[in-house]
Amino acid sequence: ARAYAVQAVTDAASAGIKTVVVGVATTKSSATRALNELAIAGQMPETGTDPSAPKYYLATTKDELVRALVEITGQVSSCVFDLSSEPPDPSNIAVEVDGQKAPRDPTHSNGWDYIGDEYSQVEVYGAWCEGIKSATSKSVNFVLGCPGEVIQ
């Protein structure tokens, strides 16, 4: 069953969905081996300084679990988003964080802007990004308007 789980996590990572693995109060060598394989396949291994340490996040106590979740949130929360398709009108897009429209900000200080040469990625900056990283913001939505259609 472990091989199937590792393959499923590998397939998800290949599709752009990375997996973070947390082992709760586990010390068995067979569990450590399986969790390490899953963490590496998920492309989000724990990156501590000790190379022999587990590649998954180990939490034996409540405090360790909270610390692991805070660390994971800081890594997972990115303010860069891939758009599933190029907007039909790149100048007619709304980025909504918790239902509020973030302003487009070419200065990259507090709002959003495209990154890269194409219109395939958006980065959110400033307080908008901090809300996403701290998990106080629960949703980020992209509204892609057609040419001539005003986004409300």
Tab-separated table of C-alpha atoms in Angstrom:
chain	number	residue	atom	x	y	z
A	1	ALA	CA	0.000	0.000	0.000
A	2	ARG	CA	2.957	2.338	0.687
A	3	ALA	CA	4.063	2.199	-2.964
A	4	TYR	CA	0.576	3.238	-4.097
A	5	ALA	CA	0.487	6.119	-1.628
A	6	VAL	CA	3.929	7.334	-2.729
A	7	GLN	CA	2.868	7.087	-6.385
A	8	ALA	CA	-0.329	9.037	-5.683
A	9	VAL	CA	1.636	11.792	-3.921
A	10	THR	CA	4.200	11.814	-6.760
A	11	ASP	CA	1.406	12.134	-9.339
A	12	ALA	CA	-0.196	14.972	-7.367
A	13	ALA	CA	3.144	16.819	-7.124
A	14	SER	CA	3.647	16.396	-10.884
A	15	ALA	CA	0.235	18.023	-11.359
A	16	GLY	CA	1.322	20.968	-9.190
A	17	ILE	CA	-0.248	19.845	-5.899
A	18	LYS	CA	2.494	19.446	-3.327
A	19	THR	CA	2.004	17.439	-0.136
A	20	VAL	CA	3.257	18.195	3.370
A	21	VAL	CA	3.605	15.175	5.654
A	22	VAL	CA	3.194	15.374	9.439
A	23	GLY	CA	3.907	12.347	11.612
A	24	VAL	CA	2.062	12.553	14.900
A	25	ALA	CA	3.869	10.717	17.718
A	26	THR	CA	5.388	8.091	15.455
A	27	THR	CA	8.836	6.590	15.983
A	28	LYS	CA	8.617	3.145	14.352
A	29	SER	CA	11.285	2.693	11.689
A	30	SER	CA	8.768	1.358	9.145
A	31	ALA	CA	6.534	4.412	9.676
A	32	THR	CA	9.535	6.752	9.476
A	33	ARG	CA	10.611	5.167	6.200
A	34	ALA	CA	7.113	5.468	4.705
A	35	LEU	CA	6.614	9.053	5.889
A	36	ASN	CA	10.046	10.067	4.581
A	37	GLU	CA	9.200	8.625	1.154
A	38	LEU	CA	5.861	10.460	1.126
A	39	ALA	CA	7.447	13.756	2.205
A	40	ILE	CA	10.095	13.559	-0.517
A	41	ALA	CA	7.543	12.529	-3.164
A	42	GLY	CA	5.295	15.423	-2.085
A	43	GLN	CA	8.124	17.898	-2.744
A	44	MET	CA	7.646	19.602	0.643
A	45	PRO	CA	10.126	17.791	2.927
A	46	GLU	CA	11.186	19.223	6.272
A	47	THR	CA	14.461	20.995	5.582
A	48	GLY	CA	16.222	21.014	8.946
A	49	THR	CA	19.989	21.189	9.235
A	50	ASP	CA	20.451	17.551	10.296
A	51	PRO	CA	20.535	15.384	7.128
A	52	SER	CA	19.686	12.259	9.150
A	53	ALA	CA	16.525	13.841	10.629
A	54	PRO	CA	13.112	12.800	9.293
A	55	LYS	CA	12.013	14.470	6.066
A	56	TYR	CA	8.480	14.800	7.432
A	57	TYR	CA	7.352	17.072	10.257
A	58	LEU	CA	7.397	15.115	13.514
A	59	ALA	CA	5.019	16.250	16.227
A	60	THR	CA	4.956	14.306	19.477
A	61	THR	CA	3.417	17.007	21.675
A	62	LYS	CA	0.789	19.673	21.130
A	63	ASP	CA	3.485	22.381	21.141
A	64	GLU	CA	5.504	20.507	18.498
A	65	LEU	CA	2.403	20.155	16.346
A	66	VAL	CA	1.636	23.873	16.622
A	67	ARG	CA	5.275	24.730	15.821
A	68	ALA	CA	5.232	22.385	12.798
A	69	LEU	CA	1.975	23.864	11.509
A	70	VAL	CA	3.323	27.415	11.855
A	71	GLU	CA	6.469	26.436	9.950
A	72	ILE	CA	4.463	24.644	7.264
A	73	THR	CA	2.093	27.587	6.859
A	74	GLY	CA	5.044	29.915	6.334
A	75	GLN	CA	6.401	27.658	3.587
A	76	VAL	CA	3.159	26.762	1.903
A	77	SER	CA	1.684	30.213	1.946
A	78	SER	CA	2.992	31.844	-1.120
A	79	CYS	CA	1.731	34.977	-2.666
A	80	VAL	CA	2.482	33.766	-6.185
A	81	PHE	CA	-0.423	32.175	-8.043
A	82	ASP	CA	-0.480	30.393	-11.392
A	83	LEU	CA	-3.500	31.291	-13.492
A	84	SER	CA	-5.147	28.266	-15.091
A	85	SER	CA	-5.444	30.170	-18.361
A	86	GLU	CA	-4.274	33.475	-19.763
A	87	PRO	CA	-6.892	36.177	-19.161
A	88	PRO	CA	-8.906	37.074	-22.280
A	89	ASP	CA	-8.169	40.720	-21.444
A	90	PRO	CA	-5.080	41.017	-19.199
A	91	SER	CA	-6.074	44.553	-18.191
A	92	ASN	CA	-9.496	43.354	-17.035
A	93	ILE	CA	-8.796	41.093	-14.054
A	94	ALA	CA	-9.753	41.325	-10.391
A	95	VAL	CA	-7.829	39.681	-7.568
A	96	GLU	CA	-10.098	39.189	-4.576
A	97	VAL	CA	-8.772	38.328	-1.135
A	98	ASP	CA	-11.617	37.342	1.183
A	99	GLY	CA	-14.069	38.981	-1.231
A	100	GLN	CA	-12.239	42.337	-1.282
A	101	LYS	CA	-10.626	43.511	-4.500
A	102	ALA	CA	-6.903	44.095	-4.132
A	103	PRO	CA	-5.647	46.943	-6.316
A	104	ARG	CA	-3.213	46.299	-9.127
A	105	ASP	CA	0.128	47.679	-7.954
A	106	PRO	CA	2.997	47.939	-10.441
A	107	THR	CA	5.269	49.162	-7.580
A	108	HIS	CA	4.815	45.767	-5.865
A	109	SER	CA	4.212	47.249	-2.427
A	110	ASN	CA	0.533	46.629	-1.584
A	111	GLY	CA	-1.740	44.945	-4.103
A	112	TRP	CA	-1.099	42.575	-6.994
A	113	ASP	CA	0.658	42.470	-10.338
A	114	TYR	CA	1.606	40.023	-13.046
A	115	ILE	CA	5.049	38.481	-12.804
A	116	GLY	CA	7.137	37.095	-15.611
A	117	ASP	CA	6.857	37.803	-19.297
A	118	GLU	CA	3.404	36.319	-19.787
A	119	TYR	CA	0.075	36.760	-18.081
A	120	SER	CA	0.213	33.338	-16.449
A	121	GLN	CA	1.257	34.265	-12.889
A	122	VAL	CA	0.090	36.846	-10.394
A	123	GLU	CA	1.875	37.893	-7.210
A	124	VAL	CA	0.132	39.566	-4.282
A	125	TYR	CA	2.103	42.096	-2.196
A	126	GLY	CA	2.014	43.967	1.111
A	127	ALA	CA	-0.803	43.579	3.617
A	128	TRP	CA	-2.750	41.486	1.110
A	129	CYS	CA	0.081	38.942	1.009
A	130	GLU	CA	0.581	39.016	4.781
A	131	GLY	CA	-3.070	38.068	5.247
A	132	ILE	CA	-2.591	35.109	2.932
A	133	LYS	CA	0.641	33.988	4.629
A	134	SER	CA	-0.744	34.262	8.143
A	135	ALA	CA	-3.866	32.333	7.106
A	136	THR	CA	-6.131	35.154	8.301
A	137	SER	CA	-7.357	35.403	4.711
A	138	LYS	CA	-9.434	32.372	3.832
A	139	SER	CA	-9.788	32.729	0.055
A	140	VAL	CA	-8.107	34.182	-2.995
A	141	ASN	CA	-10.133	34.389	-6.194
A	142	PHE	CA	-9.328	35.607	-9.665
A	143	VAL	CA	-12.047	37.101	-11.826
A	144	LEU	CA	-11.079	37.225	-15.483
A	145	GLY	CA	-13.241	39.625	-17.443
A	146	CYS	CA	-13.796	39.462	-21.162
A	147	PRO	CA	-12.844	42.440	-23.323
A	148	GLY	CA	-15.392	45.195	-22.844
A	149	GLU	CA	-16.964	43.550	-19.763
A	150	VAL	CA	-16.542	45.583	-16.583
A	151	ILE	CA	-15.774	43.519	-13.477
A	152	GLN	CA	-17.962	44.602	-10.565
